Amino acid sequence: MKHFEIAVISGDGIGKEVVPVSLKVLDTIAELHGGLKFTYKEFPWSCEYYLEHGQMMPEDGLETLKNFNAIFLGAVGNPQIVPDHVSLWGLLIKIRREFEQSINIRPAKYFKGLRSPLTNPNDFDLIVVRENSEGEYSEVGGRIHSGEDEMAIQNAVFTRKGTERAMKYAFELAKHRRGHVTSATKSNGIVHTMPFWDSVFNDVKKEYPDIETASYHIDALAAFFVTRPQIFDVIVASNLFGDILTDIGGAIMGSIGIAPAANINLNGKYPSMFEPVHGSAPDIVGKGIANPIGQIWTAKMMLDHFGEEELGQRLLDVIEEVTEDQFKTPDIGGTSSTHEVSQEICDRLLKSKTLSKR
Ligand code: NAI
Ligand code: MG
């Protein structure tokens, strides 16, 4: 029996609606498999918790989370009661940084039952590996003077260790996909860090002779996400470039409600964290219509992380089938509720008797 202990932080708003139904999906998977067990410990850390305790999580919150196999997070934020920078930095960003979650991965693919804003989405299926710990989002820099002389300097920091780490992750991922890695660069305009990025990419790719590679400047690459996303398999990008690309990835799928993400710790010292791309959606909270697919897809990424890739793939196939058969929440043009979509996913998983043999 493989047993995984998962820390669950539903957070705020629709996080509290999409997380519970996703745990039911995970339980269904465990039931089908027979040799898998998930136990959950729920933590009420949220903006409401902040109002009561003056902080987003207790002093020893990280210490507590450290012992779990993974963190399953909904969404954090309720700007009406707590400013966003307080809620985000007090919980989400704190976990990402302190737990050395140095890679952020976000897949995007064409879903059969979804209307992509692209006229010809052409079956694209890609994943962006974003360096999540340094690059353009460094705290090195500062501001000086005021008035006419006011100035600000923000330094981009690229270490060989951080750069190599992200690239190797991308190449390893490509081995299990279609065997292609694209590097997002800008070495024509950014003259120090990006030529460095290119040279590390050239070094790393020599270790993976079976993987095909390409390198595009980020501006052209962003345009290709719109005009021909099907040419991409794995894309490796710096923190800023990856941030921007993944929003385009979500947009061409058709709704932010379905996009998943994972923050991966690579040194094994701390758990990784799985969360959808969307936020707490205060405008639809309490209506029972939040799209649960983003959250359920993050459960698929967690299964992959636990080495259960075949189960993960089966889950994604079922999600796509259900969408194609019009079990859809209003954000993607349907009339189903959160519960109806997730229940349909559970029912179909249970019908697929071949699951454990796949
Ligand atoms: P949001 O993602 O919560 O909502 C943007 C729009 O997308 C809204 O119209 C919402 O109804 C819709 N939407 C989002 N998820 C959906 C779903 N699953 N099903 C159907 N529709 C969905 O972004 P917004 O409004 O900018 O932020 C709201 C709060 O969430 C803020 O406090 C913000 O800081 C926080 N936030 C938290 C994130 C996180 O925890 N990772 C990420 C983004 C925002
Ligand atoms: Mg972003």
mmCIF file of N, CA and C in Angstrom, residues 19 41 53-54 67-68 156 191 206 264 280 313 317 325 335:
data_model
loop_
_atom_site.group_PDB
_atom_site.id
_atom_site.type_symbol
_atom_site.label_atom_id
_atom_site.label_comp_id
_atom_site.label_asym_id
_atom_site.label_seq_id
_atom_site.Cartn_x
_atom_site.Cartn_y
_atom_site.Cartn_z
ATOM 1 N N VAL A 19 -11.824 22.624 -3.811
ATOM 2 C CA VAL A 19 -10.922 21.678 -3.148
ATOM 3 C C VAL A 19 -11.660 20.423 -2.646
ATOM 4 N N LYS A 41 -4.901 16.383 5.836
ATOM 5 C CA LYS A 41 -5.008 17.191 7.043
ATOM 6 C C LYS A 41 -5.338 18.601 6.557
ATOM 7 N N HIS A 53 -6.517 35.933 13.760
ATOM 8 C CA HIS A 53 -5.197 35.708 14.380
ATOM 9 C C HIS A 53 -4.134 36.729 14.021
ATOM 10 N N GLY A 54 -4.452 37.624 13.087
ATOM 11 C CA GLY A 54 -3.466 38.636 12.713
ATOM 12 C C GLY A 54 -2.336 38.117 11.847
ATOM 13 N N ASN A 67 6.321 18.220 6.988
ATOM 14 C CA ASN A 67 6.288 16.760 7.107
ATOM 15 C C ASN A 67 5.329 16.056 6.151
ATOM 16 N N PHE A 68 4.635 16.831 5.324
ATOM 17 C CA PHE A 68 3.666 16.198 4.425
ATOM 18 C C PHE A 68 4.317 15.815 3.087
ATOM 19 N N ALA A 156 18.538 41.516 -12.507
ATOM 20 C CA ALA A 156 18.159 40.139 -12.805
ATOM 21 C C ALA A 156 19.330 39.251 -12.376
ATOM 22 N N VAL A 191 21.970 41.667 -23.049
ATOM 23 C CA VAL A 191 23.298 41.238 -23.489
ATOM 24 C C VAL A 191 24.140 40.449 -22.492
ATOM 25 N N LYS A 206 23.677 18.996 -24.560
ATOM 26 C CA LYS A 206 24.656 17.961 -24.952
ATOM 27 C C LYS A 206 24.463 16.686 -24.128
ATOM 28 N N ILE A 264 7.377 22.958 -7.756
ATOM 29 C CA ILE A 264 8.104 21.732 -7.452
ATOM 30 C C ILE A 264 9.370 22.009 -6.642
ATOM 31 N N SER A 280 -9.440 33.319 -6.024
ATOM 32 C CA SER A 280 -10.586 32.948 -5.191
ATOM 33 C C SER A 280 -11.931 33.367 -5.797
ATOM 34 N N GLN A 313 -2.795 10.259 -16.209
ATOM 35 C CA GLN A 313 -3.232 10.363 -17.603
ATOM 36 C C GLN A 313 -4.694 9.940 -17.737
ATOM 37 N N ASP A 317 -7.777 12.142 -19.166
ATOM 38 C CA ASP A 317 -8.640 11.653 -20.256
ATOM 39 C C ASP A 317 -10.112 11.767 -19.865
ATOM 40 N N ASP A 325 -18.524 15.921 -23.452
ATOM 41 C CA ASP A 325 -19.936 15.525 -23.345
ATOM 42 C C ASP A 325 -20.791 16.601 -22.667
ATOM 43 N N THR A 335 -23.997 24.632 -18.298
ATOM 44 C CA THR A 335 -24.976 24.969 -17.265
ATOM 45 C C THR A 335 -24.800 24.091 -16.024
#
